[in-house]
Amino acid sequence: MIDERVEPFYDEVARRNPGEVEFHQAVREVLESLGPVLAKYPEFARHKIIERICEPERQVIFRVPWRDDRGEVQINRGFRVEFNSALGPYKGGLRFHPSVYLGTVKFLGFEQVFKNALTGMPIGGAKGGADFDPKGRSDTEVMAFCQSFMTELFRHLGEYTDVPAGDAGVGVRESGYLFGQYKRVTNRYESGVLTGKGTDWGGALVRTEATGYGTAFFANEMLKAQGRSLDGMTCVVSGSGNVALYAIEKVHHLGGRVIACSDSGGVVVDEKGVDVSLLTQVKEVERGRLRDYAERRPGVRHLEGGNVWDVPCDIALPCATQNELTGRDARALVAGGCTLVAEGANMPTTPDGIRLLREAGVAFAPGKAANAGGVATSALEMQQNASRDSWTFDYTEERLADIMAGIHALCYETAEEFGVPSDYVMGANIAGFLRVGRAMVALGLV
Ligand code: NDP
């Protein structure tokens, strides 16, 4: 339920941003938590912090023309939404997917503002991308697209201005082409302008693994708070991309067993525990499908078009995409014995899904807290680039684990302070808002 103190702000956001349903959903979820904050700290209303925080500081939309391998001209649309820079330079990934439109980028940018604040690092929030589908495209085509995209975007970037990273559809290959073009058009080797770089050319160790590892660390912290641990737990993970892959790996390191994962074609059920090296080979190296994984591993079932949330488990980690875990799926998870959900993806659970999980007593962590390990490690990459240094894998992973424990403690304690113990949604939204809101008040009307 949205508090009557914040209802008018939501109505205004919906009116000013017509048709951007994911953005409305993301704003609503945050505003639903803010009634008690406005009651306790009236200065936020006086400074119109809610109205200002819902309005991006800058939005850029641009044409991306490029030529495919057949010599035909293709036109895509590129976006960068620089949402909030109260805490530091704009920071947030780029998504290349055919479904990307302004509403996707704004929802992701809005989430990013609070997520970045929760990390405690000096980074603002942004997001970008394009309606380009890298799937099935050759390396030459992906390079042509990335070069054209960066030829426009570079003028808005800078290591103290706006620092993109990867997201769905943008991995190390795409980051390489993007960084190469940035370097060429600016004539500067500005390592800190982009994170998620290859480790041979300025990237931080652990950045590739960080979002998935961080989600597993966060889930483990939630279990610790209940006097339990991942050890011996069965887990299902949706997706089999970057976040999913490394969430699976870390769950295994922490003693759990991931028995199912998915892609947009279906689900694999692997009771012995998903084989991460085979999955990496199939999905990352060969850019293949999950059915190829199942064909190569005896005893594994591939359910074409199946639903991963129908697989009974103790813990669920949605790591694929937004709104992939619905009310119906929440019921299936509860019926299958699930007691904890931590979001590796951004906004993967629908509002109905979240409500049903919470009503059933399932511990639920929103993505802005549970998947913040990716951007936190990006900030560690920026630190290394700025000091021309590079840290070891173990040291960086330790920092990541500490950061995730810190975010968990902040959400947990904030929820207690506001009288909603163990409510990670309220805890994350309020703690993130307080950090950004206080900085905005301090910086004046800008
Ligand atoms: P990838 O593109 O690497 O992987 C996405 C995965 O999700 C793929 O396996 C894809 O399958 C699958 N998928 C997409 N749509 C569906 C669907 N409807 N049903 C089932 N599976 C689906 O992306 P990432 O792993 O990088 O990102 C995943 C999520 O995590 C996104 O929400 C992203 O915003 C979020 N995130 C990512 C961060 C990062 O560091 N990468 C940081 C923080 C959040 P297929 O191959 O068939 O398309």
CSV table of C-alpha atoms and ligand atoms in Angstrom, one decimal:
chain,number,residue,atom,x,y,z
A,1,MET,CA,0.0,0.0,0.0
A,2,ILE,CA,1.3,3.4,-0.9
A,3,ASP,CA,1.2,6.0,2.0
A,4,GLU,CA,-1.1,8.9,1.4
A,5,ARG,CA,1.8,11.3,2.0
A,6,VAL,CA,3.6,9.9,-1.1
A,7,GLU,CA,0.6,9.0,-3.3
A,8,PRO,CA,0.5,12.4,-5.1
A,9,PHE,CA,4.2,12.1,-6.0
A,10,TYR,CA,3.6,8.7,-7.6
A,11,ASP,CA,0.6,10.1,-9.6
A,12,GLU,CA,2.7,12.9,-10.9
A,13,VAL,CA,5.5,10.5,-12.0
A,14,ALA,CA,3.0,8.4,-13.9
A,15,ARG,CA,1.5,11.5,-15.5
A,16,ARG,CA,4.8,13.0,-16.6
A,17,ASN,CA,6.3,9.7,-17.9
A,18,PRO,CA,3.4,8.1,-19.9
A,19,GLY,CA,3.7,4.5,-21.0
A,20,GLU,CA,6.9,3.8,-19.0
A,21,VAL,CA,5.4,1.1,-17.0
A,22,GLU,CA,8.7,-0.4,-15.6
A,23,PHE,CA,9.7,3.0,-14.4
A,24,HIS,CA,6.4,3.6,-12.7
A,25,GLN,CA,6.8,0.2,-11.0
A,26,ALA,CA,10.3,1.0,-9.7
A,27,VAL,CA,9.3,4.4,-8.4
A,28,ARG,CA,6.2,3.0,-6.7
A,29,GLU,CA,8.2,0.3,-5.0
A,30,VAL,CA,10.5,3.0,-3.5
A,31,LEU,CA,7.8,5.4,-2.6
A,32,GLU,CA,5.8,2.7,-0.8
A,33,SER,CA,8.7,2.7,1.7
A,34,LEU,CA,9.0,6.4,2.2
A,35,GLY,CA,6.0,7.4,4.3
A,36,PRO,CA,7.7,6.9,7.6
A,37,VAL,CA,10.8,8.8,6.4
A,38,LEU,CA,8.8,11.9,5.5
A,39,ALA,CA,7.1,11.7,8.9
A,40,LYS,CA,10.4,11.6,10.7
A,41,TYR,CA,12.4,14.0,8.5
A,42,PRO,CA,10.2,16.9,7.3
A,43,GLU,CA,13.2,18.6,5.6
A,44,PHE,CA,12.9,16.2,2.7
A,45,ALA,CA,9.4,17.5,1.8
A,46,ARG,CA,10.6,21.1,2.3
A,47,HIS,CA,13.4,20.6,-0.2
A,48,LYS,CA,11.1,18.6,-2.6
A,49,ILE,CA,13.6,15.7,-2.5
A,50,ILE,CA,11.1,13.1,-3.7
A,51,GLU,CA,10.0,15.2,-6.7
A,52,ARG,CA,13.7,15.9,-7.6
A,53,ILE,CA,14.9,12.3,-7.1
A,54,CYS,CA,12.3,11.0,-9.5
A,55,GLU,CA,13.4,13.3,-12.3
A,56,PRO,CA,16.6,12.4,-14.1
A,57,GLU,CA,19.2,15.1,-14.2
A,58,ARG,CA,19.8,14.4,-17.9
A,59,GLN,CA,18.4,12.0,-20.6
A,60,VAL,CA,20.2,11.4,-23.9
A,61,ILE,CA,18.6,9.6,-26.8
A,62,PHE,CA,20.5,9.1,-30.1
A,63,ARG,CA,20.6,7.4,-33.4
A,64,VAL,CA,23.1,4.6,-33.9
A,65,PRO,CA,23.6,3.8,-37.6
A,66,TRP,CA,25.9,0.9,-38.6
A,67,ARG,CA,26.4,-1.5,-41.5
A,68,ASP,CA,25.9,-5.3,-41.1
A,69,ASP,CA,27.9,-8.1,-42.7
A,70,ARG,CA,25.7,-8.0,-45.8
A,71,GLY,CA,26.5,-4.4,-46.3
A,72,GLU,CA,23.0,-3.2,-45.3
A,73,VAL,CA,22.5,-0.2,-43.2
A,74,GLN,CA,21.0,-0.8,-39.7
A,75,ILE,CA,19.6,1.9,-37.4
A,76,ASN,CA,19.2,1.4,-33.7
A,77,ARG,CA,18.3,3.8,-30.8
A,78,GLY,CA,20.8,4.5,-28.0
A,79,PHE,CA,20.1,5.9,-24.6
A,80,ARG,CA,21.9,7.2,-21.5
A,81,VAL,CA,19.9,8.4,-18.5
A,82,GLU,CA,22.1,10.3,-16.0
A,83,PHE,CA,19.8,10.1,-13.1
A,84,ASN,CA,21.5,11.5,-10.0
A,85,SER,CA,25.0,12.7,-9.3
A,86,ALA,CA,24.6,13.8,-5.6
A,87,LEU,CA,27.0,11.1,-4.4
A,88,GLY,CA,29.5,10.9,-7.2
A,89,PRO,CA,29.9,10.6,-11.0
A,90,TYR,CA,27.0,8.9,-12.8
A,91,LYS,CA,27.5,5.2,-12.7
A,92,GLY,CA,25.5,2.3,-14.2
A,93,GLY,CA,25.6,-0.2,-16.9
A,94,LEU,CA,24.7,-0.4,-20.6
A,95,ARG,CA,22.1,-3.0,-21.8
A,96,PHE,CA,21.9,-4.1,-25.4
A,97,HIS,CA,18.6,-6.0,-25.9
A,98,PRO,CA,15.8,-5.6,-28.5
A,99,SER,CA,13.3,-4.7,-25.7
A,100,VAL,CA,15.2,-1.7,-24.5
A,101,TYR,CA,13.3,1.6,-24.6
A,102,LEU,CA,13.4,4.8,-22.5
A,103,GLY,CA,11.2,3.2,-19.8
A,104,THR,CA,13.6,0.3,-19.3
A,105,VAL,CA,16.6,2.6,-19.0
A,106,LYS,CA,14.8,5.0,-16.6
A,107,PHE,CA,13.7,2.1,-14.3
A,108,LEU,CA,17.2,0.7,-14.2
A,109,GLY,CA,18.7,4.2,-13.7
A,110,PHE,CA,16.3,4.9,-10.8
A,111,GLU,CA,17.1,1.6,-9.1
A,112,GLN,CA,20.8,2.3,-9.6
A,113,VAL,CA,20.7,5.6,-7.6
A,114,PHE,CA,19.6,3.7,-4.5
A,115,LYS,CA,21.7,0.7,-5.1
A,116,ASN,CA,24.9,2.8,-5.5
A,117,ALA,CA,24.1,4.7,-2.4
A,118,LEU,CA,23.7,1.5,-0.4
A,119,THR,CA,27.3,0.4,-1.3
A,120,GLY,CA,28.6,3.5,0.6
A,121,MET,CA,30.9,4.3,-2.3
A,122,PRO,CA,31.1,7.7,-4.0
A,123,ILE,CA,29.0,7.0,-7.1
A,124,GLY,CA,25.9,8.5,-8.5
A,125,GLY,CA,23.3,6.6,-10.6
A,126,ALA,CA,22.8,6.2,-14.4
A,127,LYS,CA,21.9,3.6,-16.9
A,128,GLY,CA,22.0,3.3,-20.7
A,129,GLY,CA,21.8,0.9,-23.6
A,130,ALA,CA,20.3,0.3,-27.0
A,131,ASP,CA,17.6,-1.7,-28.7
A,132,PHE,CA,20.4,-3.7,-30.4
A,133,ASP,CA,20.4,-7.5,-30.2
A,134,PRO,CA,24.0,-8.9,-30.1
A,135,LYS,CA,22.6,-12.4,-30.2
A,136,GLY,CA,23.5,-14.1,-33.6
A,137,ARG,CA,25.6,-11.1,-34.7
A,138,SER,CA,29.2,-11.7,-35.8
A,139,ASP,CA,32.1,-10.0,-34.0
A,140,THR,CA,32.5,-7.6,-36.9
A,141,GLU,CA,28.8,-6.5,-36.6
A,142,VAL,CA,29.0,-6.1,-32.8
A,143,MET,CA,32.2,-4.0,-33.2
A,144,ALA,CA,30.5,-1.8,-35.9
A,145,PHE,CA,27.6,-1.3,-33.6
A,146,CYS,CA,29.7,-0.5,-30.5
A,147,GLN,CA,31.9,1.9,-32.4
A,148,SER,CA,28.9,3.8,-33.7
A,149,PHE,CA,27.2,3.8,-30.3
A,150,MET,CA,30.3,5.2,-28.6
A,151,THR,CA,30.9,7.8,-31.4
A,152,GLU,CA,27.9,9.6,-30.0
A,153,LEU,CA,28.0,8.6,-26.3
A,154,PHE,CA,31.6,9.6,-25.7
A,155,ARG,CA,30.8,13.3,-25.3
A,156,HIS,CA,28.7,12.6,-22.3
A,157,LEU,CA,31.3,10.4,-20.5
A,158,GLY,CA,34.4,10.9,-18.4
A,159,GLU,CA,36.0,9.3,-15.4
A,160,TYR,CA,34.7,12.2,-13.2
A,161,THR,CA,31.5,12.6,-15.2
A,162,ASP,CA,29.8,9.4,-16.2
A,163,VAL,CA,31.2,5.9,-16.0
A,164,PRO,CA,29.2,3.1,-17.8
A,165,ALA,CA,29.7,-0.6,-17.3
A,166,GLY,CA,28.2,-3.8,-18.8
A,167,ASP,CA,24.7,-5.2,-18.2
A,168,ALA,CA,22.6,-7.8,-20.1
A,169,GLY,CA,24.1,-8.1,-23.6
A,170,VAL,CA,27.2,-6.1,-22.8
A,171,GLY,CA,30.1,-8.3,-21.7
A,172,VAL,CA,33.9,-8.0,-22.0
A,173,ARG,CA,33.8,-8.2,-25.8
A,174,GLU,CA,31.4,-5.3,-26.1
A,175,SER,CA,33.2,-3.3,-23.4
A,176,GLY,CA,36.5,-3.7,-25.4
A,177,TYR,CA,35.0,-2.3,-28.5
A,178,LEU,CA,33.3,0.5,-26.6
A,179,PHE,CA,36.5,1.4,-24.7
A,180,GLY,CA,38.6,1.2,-27.9
A,181,GLN,CA,36.4,3.7,-29.7
A,182,TYR,CA,36.3,6.0,-26.7
A,183,LYS,CA,40.1,6.0,-26.6
A,184,ARG,CA,40.3,6.7,-30.3
A,185,VAL,CA,37.9,9.6,-30.5
A,186,THR,CA,39.2,11.3,-27.3
A,187,ASN,CA,42.9,10.4,-27.8
A,188,ARG,CA,43.0,9.6,-24.0
A,189,TYR,CA,43.7,6.3,-22.3
A,190,GLU,CA,41.2,7.1,-19.6
A,191,SER,CA,40.9,3.7,-17.9
A,192,GLY,CA,38.4,4.8,-15.3
A,193,VAL,CA,35.8,5.9,-17.9
A,194,LEU,CA,34.4,2.4,-18.2
A,195,THR,CA,34.3,-0.6,-15.8
A,196,GLY,CA,34.0,-4.3,-16.4
A,197,LYS,CA,37.1,-4.0,-18.7
A,198,GLY,CA,39.1,-7.0,-19.7
A,199,THR,CA,41.7,-7.8,-17.0
A,200,ASP,CA,44.5,-7.5,-19.5
A,201,TRP,CA,43.6,-3.8,-20.1
A,202,GLY,CA,42.6,-2.2,-16.9
A,203,GLY,CA,39.8,-4.4,-15.6
A,204,ALA,CA,39.6,-5.4,-12.0
A,205,LEU,CA,39.8,-9.1,-11.0
A,206,VAL,CA,36.4,-10.2,-9.6
A,207,ARG,CA,34.4,-7.7,-11.5
A,208,THR,CA,33.1,-10.4,-13.9
A,209,GLU,CA,32.1,-12.6,-11.0
A,210,ALA,CA,31.0,-9.8,-8.6
A,211,THR,CA,27.2,-9.5,-9.2
A,212,GLY,CA,26.6,-13.2,-8.9
A,213,TYR,CA,29.1,-13.7,-6.1
A,214,GLY,CA,27.6,-10.7,-4.2
A,215,THR,CA,24.1,-12.1,-4.5
A,216,ALA,CA,25.2,-15.4,-3.0
A,217,PHE,CA,27.1,-13.6,-0.2
A,218,PHE,CA,24.0,-11.5,0.5
A,219,ALA,CA,21.7,-14.6,0.7
A,220,ASN,CA,24.2,-16.2,3.1
A,221,GLU,CA,24.1,-13.0,5.3
A,222,MET,CA,20.3,-13.2,5.4
A,223,LEU,CA,20.6,-16.9,6.4
A,224,LYS,CA,23.2,-16.0,9.1
A,225,ALA,CA,20.8,-13.4,10.5
A,226,GLN,CA,18.3,-16.3,11.0
A,227,GLY,CA,21.0,-18.5,12.5
A,228,ARG,CA,21.3,-20.6,9.3
A,229,SER,CA,23.7,-20.9,6.4
A,230,LEU,CA,23.8,-21.9,2.7
A,231,ASP,CA,25.5,-25.1,3.7
A,232,GLY,CA,23.3,-28.1,2.5
A,233,MET,CA,20.6,-25.9,0.9
A,234,THR,CA,19.1,-26.6,-2.5
A,235,CYS,CA,18.8,-23.6,-4.7
A,236,VAL,CA,17.3,-22.6,-8.1
A,237,VAL,CA,18.7,-19.8,-10.2
A,238,SER,CA,17.0,-18.2,-13.2
A,239,GLY,CA,19.0,-17.3,-16.2
A,240,SER,CA,22.4,-18.6,-17.2
A,241,GLY,CA,24.2,-15.4,-18.1
A,242,ASN,CA,26.8,-13.5,-16.2
A,243,VAL,CA,24.9,-13.0,-13.0
A,244,ALA,CA,23.4,-16.5,-12.9
A,245,LEU,CA,26.7,-18.2,-13.7
A,246,TYR,CA,28.7,-16.7,-10.8
A,247,ALA,CA,25.8,-16.9,-8.4
A,248,ILE,CA,25.7,-20.6,-9.0
A,249,GLU,CA,29.5,-20.9,-8.6
A,250,LYS,CA,29.5,-19.0,-5.2
A,251,VAL,CA,26.5,-20.9,-3.9
A,252,HIS,CA,28.5,-24.1,-4.5
A,253,HIS,CA,31.6,-22.6,-2.8
A,254,LEU,CA,29.4,-21.8,0.3
A,255,GLY,CA,28.1,-25.3,0.5
A,256,GLY,CA,24.7,-25.0,-1.3
A,257,ARG,CA,23.6,-27.0,-4.4
A,258,VAL,CA,22.0,-25.3,-7.4
A,259,ILE,CA,19.7,-27.9,-9.0
A,260,ALA,CA,18.2,-25.8,-11.8
A,261,CYS,CA,18.8,-22.8,-14.0
A,262,SER,CA,17.2,-21.4,-17.2
A,263,ASP,CA,17.5,-19.4,-20.3
A,264,SER,CA,14.8,-17.9,-22.5
A,265,GLY,CA,14.4,-21.3,-24.2
A,266,GLY,CA,13.8,-23.4,-21.1
A,267,VAL,CA,15.1,-25.0,-17.9
A,268,VAL,CA,17.7,-27.6,-16.9
A,269,VAL,CA,17.2,-29.6,-13.8
A,270,ASP,CA,20.5,-31.1,-12.6
A,271,GLU,CA,20.0,-32.8,-9.3
A,272,LYS,CA,23.7,-33.4,-8.8
A,273,GLY,CA,24.3,-29.7,-8.9
A,274,VAL,CA,24.9,-27.5,-12.0
A,275,ASP,CA,28.3,-28.1,-13.5
A,276,VAL,CA,29.7,-24.5,-13.7
A,277,SER,CA,32.6,-25.3,-15.9
A,278,LEU,CA,30.4,-27.0,-18.5
A,279,LEU,CA,27.9,-24.2,-18.3
A,280,THR,CA,30.6,-21.6,-18.8
A,281,GLN,CA,31.9,-23.5,-21.8
A,282,VAL,CA,28.5,-23.7,-23.4
A,283,LYS,CA,27.1,-20.2,-22.6
A,284,GLU,CA,30.2,-18.0,-22.4
A,285,VAL,CA,32.7,-19.6,-24.7
A,286,GLU,CA,30.5,-21.2,-27.4
A,287,ARG,CA,27.6,-18.7,-26.9
A,288,GLY,CA,25.3,-21.8,-27.0
A,289,ARG,CA,22.0,-22.7,-25.4
A,290,LEU,CA,21.1,-24.6,-22.3
A,291,ARG,CA,19.8,-27.5,-24.3
A,292,ASP,CA,23.4,-28.0,-25.5
A,293,TYR,CA,24.4,-28.2,-21.8
A,294,ALA,CA,21.8,-30.9,-21.2
A,295,GLU,CA,22.8,-32.9,-24.2
A,296,ARG,CA,26.4,-33.2,-22.9
A,297,ARG,CA,25.6,-34.1,-19.3
A,298,PRO,CA,24.1,-37.4,-18.5
A,299,GLY,CA,21.1,-37.5,-16.1
A,300,VAL,CA,20.1,-33.9,-16.7
A,301,ARG,CA,16.6,-32.9,-17.8
A,302,HIS,CA,16.0,-30.1,-20.2
A,303,LEU,CA,12.4,-28.7,-20.1
A,304,GLU,CA,11.8,-26.8,-23.3
A,305,GLY,CA,9.7,-23.7,-22.3
A,306,GLY,CA,9.7,-24.9,-18.7
A,307,ASN,CA,9.4,-22.7,-15.6
A,308,VAL,CA,12.4,-22.7,-13.2
A,309,TRP,CA,10.2,-21.6,-10.3
A,310,ASP,CA,8.3,-24.9,-10.4
A,311,VAL,CA,11.4,-26.8,-9.2
A,312,PRO,CA,11.1,-27.3,-5.4
A,313,CYS,CA,14.0,-25.7,-3.5
A,314,ASP,CA,15.0,-24.0,-0.3
A,315,ILE,CA,16.3,-20.8,-1.9
A,316,ALA,CA,15.6,-19.0,-5.2
A,317,LEU,CA,17.8,-16.5,-6.9
A,318,PRO,CA,16.2,-14.7,-9.8
A,319,CYS,CA,19.1,-13.7,-12.0
A,320,ALA,CA,17.6,-13.3,-15.5
A,321,THR,CA,15.5,-10.2,-16.2
A,322,GLN,CA,12.8,-7.9,-14.9
A,323,ASN,CA,9.3,-9.2,-13.9
A,324,GLU,CA,10.3,-12.8,-14.4
A,325,LEU,CA,8.9,-14.0,-11.1
A,326,THR,CA,5.2,-13.5,-10.9
A,327,GLY,CA,2.5,-14.0,-8.3
A,328,ARG,CA,1.9,-17.5,-9.8
A,329,ASP,CA,5.6,-18.3,-9.5
A,330,ALA,CA,5.7,-17.0,-5.9
A,331,ARG,CA,2.9,-19.5,-5.0
A,332,ALA,CA,4.8,-22.3,-6.8
A,333,LEU,CA,8.0,-21.5,-4.8
A,334,VAL,CA,6.2,-21.4,-1.5
A,335,ALA,CA,4.4,-24.7,-2.3
A,336,GLY,CA,7.9,-26.1,-3.1
A,337,GLY,CA,9.3,-25.2,0.3
A,338,CYS,CA,11.3,-22.1,-0.6
A,339,THR,CA,12.1,-19.9,2.4
A,340,LEU,CA,14.4,-17.2,0.9
A,341,VAL,CA,14.5,-15.2,-2.3
A,342,ALA,CA,17.4,-12.8,-3.1
A,343,GLU,CA,17.3,-10.9,-6.4
A,344,GLY,CA,20.4,-11.1,-8.6
A,345,ALA,CA,18.6,-9.4,-11.5
A,346,ASN,CA,17.1,-5.9,-11.4
A,347,MET,CA,13.4,-5.9,-10.4
A,348,PRO,CA,12.8,-9.6,-11.4
A,349,THR,CA,9.9,-10.1,-9.0
A,350,THR,CA,6.5,-8.5,-9.8
A,351,PRO,CA,4.8,-6.5,-7.1
A,352,ASP,CA,2.3,-9.3,-6.8
A,353,GLY,CA,5.1,-11.8,-6.4
A,354,ILE,CA,6.8,-9.8,-3.7
A,355,ARG,CA,3.5,-9.4,-1.8
A,356,LEU,CA,2.8,-13.1,-1.8
A,357,LEU,CA,6.3,-14.1,-0.8
A,358,ARG,CA,6.3,-11.7,2.1
A,359,GLU,CA,2.8,-12.8,3.2
A,360,ALA,CA,4.1,-16.4,3.2
A,361,GLY,CA,7.0,-15.4,5.5
A,362,VAL,CA,9.7,-15.9,2.8
A,363,ALA,CA,12.8,-13.7,3.5
A,364,PHE,CA,13.0,-11.4,0.5
A,365,ALA,CA,15.9,-9.2,-0.6
A,366,PRO,CA,15.4,-6.7,-3.4
A,367,GLY,CA,18.0,-6.4,-6.2
A,368,LYS,CA,19.1,-2.9,-5.2
A,369,ALA,CA,20.7,-4.5,-2.1
A,370,ALA,CA,21.4,-8.1,-3.2
A,371,ASN,CA,22.9,-7.4,-6.6
A,372,ALA,CA,24.9,-4.3,-5.6
A,373,GLY,CA,28.2,-6.3,-5.6
A,374,GLY,CA,28.6,-5.7,-9.3
A,375,VAL,CA,28.6,-1.9,-9.1
A,376,ALA,CA,30.6,-2.0,-5.8
A,377,THR,CA,33.3,-3.9,-7.6
A,378,SER,CA,33.1,-1.4,-10.5
A,379,ALA,CA,33.8,1.3,-7.9
A,380,LEU,CA,36.8,-0.8,-6.7
A,381,GLU,CA,37.9,-1.0,-10.4
A,382,MET,CA,37.7,2.8,-10.6
A,383,GLN,CA,39.9,3.1,-7.4
A,384,GLN,CA,42.5,0.8,-9.0
A,385,ASN,CA,42.5,2.7,-12.3
A,386,ALA,CA,42.9,6.0,-10.5
A,387,SER,CA,45.9,4.8,-8.5
A,388,ARG,CA,47.4,2.8,-11.5
A,389,ASP,CA,47.2,-0.3,-9.3
A,390,SER,CA,45.8,-3.8,-9.5
A,391,TRP,CA,44.7,-5.9,-6.6
A,392,THR,CA,44.7,-9.7,-6.3
A,393,PHE,CA,41.6,-11.8,-6.8
A,394,ASP,CA,41.5,-12.8,-3.1
A,395,TYR,CA,41.9,-9.3,-1.8
A,396,THR,CA,39.2,-8.0,-4.1
A,397,GLU,CA,36.8,-10.8,-3.3
A,398,GLU,CA,37.4,-10.1,0.4
A,399,ARG,CA,36.5,-6.5,-0.1
A,400,LEU,CA,33.4,-7.6,-2.0
A,401,ALA,CA,32.3,-9.9,0.8
A,402,ASP,CA,32.8,-7.1,3.3
A,403,ILE,CA,30.8,-4.7,1.2
A,404,MET,CA,27.9,-7.1,0.9
A,405,ALA,CA,27.9,-7.8,4.7
A,406,GLY,CA,27.9,-4.0,5.2
A,407,ILE,CA,24.9,-3.5,2.8
A,408,HIS,CA,23.1,-6.4,4.6
A,409,ALA,CA,23.8,-4.8,8.0
A,410,LEU,CA,22.6,-1.4,6.8
A,411,CYS,CA,19.3,-2.7,5.4
A,412,TYR,CA,18.7,-4.9,8.4
A,413,GLU,CA,19.4,-2.2,11.0
A,414,THR,CA,17.4,0.4,9.1
A,415,ALA,CA,14.4,-1.9,9.0
A,416,GLU,CA,14.7,-2.4,12.7
A,417,GLU,CA,15.0,1.4,13.3
A,418,PHE,CA,11.8,2.0,11.3
A,419,GLY,CA,9.9,-0.7,13.2
A,420,VAL,CA,9.8,-3.3,10.3
A,421,PRO,CA,12.3,-5.9,11.4
A,422,SER,CA,13.7,-8.2,8.7
A,423,ASP,CA,11.9,-6.2,5.9
A,424,TYR,CA,14.8,-5.8,3.4
A,425,VAL,CA,12.6,-3.9,0.9
A,426,MET,CA,11.9,-1.2,3.4
A,427,GLY,CA,15.4,-1.3,4.8
A,428,ALA,CA,17.1,-0.9,1.4
A,429,ASN,CA,14.7,1.7,0.1
A,430,ILE,CA,14.9,3.9,3.2
A,431,ALA,CA,18.7,3.5,3.7
A,432,GLY,CA,19.4,4.3,0.1
A,433,PHE,CA,17.0,7.3,0.1
A,434,LEU,CA,18.5,8.8,3.3
A,435,ARG,CA,22.0,8.7,1.8
A,436,VAL,CA,21.0,10.3,-1.5
A,437,GLY,CA,18.4,12.7,0.0
A,438,ARG,CA,20.8,14.0,2.6
A,439,ALA,CA,23.5,14.7,0.0
A,440,MET,CA,20.9,16.5,-2.2
A,441,VAL,CA,19.9,18.7,0.7
A,442,ALA,CA,23.5,19.5,1.4
A,443,LEU,CA,24.3,20.4,-2.2
A,444,GLY,CA,21.5,22.9,-2.5
A,445,LEU,CA,19.0,23.4,-5.3
A,446,VAL,CA,21.0,22.0,-8.3
B,1,NDP,P1,23.1,-11.7,-19.5
B,1,NDP,O1,22.7,-11.2,-20.8
B,1,NDP,O2,24.5,-12.2,-19.3
B,1,NDP,O3,22.2,-13.0,-19.0
B,1,NDP,C1,20.8,-12.9,-19.0
B,1,NDP,C2,20.3,-14.3,-18.8
B,1,NDP,O4,18.9,-14.3,-18.6
B,1,NDP,C3,20.4,-15.1,-20.1
B,1,NDP,O5,20.7,-16.5,-19.7
B,1,NDP,C4,19.1,-15.1,-20.7
B,1,NDP,O6,18.8,-16.1,-21.6
B,1,NDP,C5,18.2,-15.1,-19.5
B,1,NDP,N1,16.9,-14.6,-19.8
B,1,NDP,C6,16.5,-13.4,-20.3
B,1,NDP,N2,15.2,-13.3,-20.4
B,1,NDP,C7,14.7,-14.4,-19.8
B,1,NDP,C8,13.4,-14.9,-19.6
B,1,NDP,N3,12.4,-14.2,-19.9
B,1,NDP,N4,13.3,-16.1,-19.0
B,1,NDP,C9,14.4,-16.9,-18.6
B,1,NDP,N5,15.6,-16.5,-18.9
B,1,NDP,C10,15.8,-15.2,-19.4
B,1,NDP,O7,22.7,-10.6,-18.4
B,1,NDP,P2,23.3,-10.4,-16.9
B,1,NDP,O8,23.5,-11.7,-16.3
B,1,NDP,O9,24.4,-9.5,-17.0
B,1,NDP,O10,22.1,-9.6,-16.2
B,1,NDP,C11,21.0,-10.3,-15.7
B,1,NDP,C12,20.2,-9.4,-14.8
B,1,NDP,O11,21.0,-8.9,-13.7
B,1,NDP,C13,19.6,-8.1,-15.4
B,1,NDP,O12,18.4,-7.8,-14.8
B,1,NDP,C14,20.7,-7.1,-15.1
B,1,NDP,O13,20.2,-5.8,-15.2
B,1,NDP,C15,21.0,-7.5,-13.7
B,1,NDP,N6,22.3,-7.0,-13.2
B,1,NDP,C16,23.5,-7.3,-13.9
B,1,NDP,C17,24.7,-6.8,-13.4
B,1,NDP,C18,26.0,-7.2,-14.1
B,1,NDP,O14,27.0,-6.9,-13.5
B,1,NDP,N7,26.0,-7.9,-15.2
B,1,NDP,C19,24.8,-5.9,-12.2
B,1,NDP,C20,23.5,-5.8,-11.6
B,1,NDP,C21,22.3,-6.3,-12.1
B,1,NDP,P3,19.0,-16.0,-23.2
B,1,NDP,O15,20.5,-16.3,-23.3
B,1,NDP,O16,18.2,-17.1,-23.7
B,1,NDP,O17,18.6,-14.7,-23.6
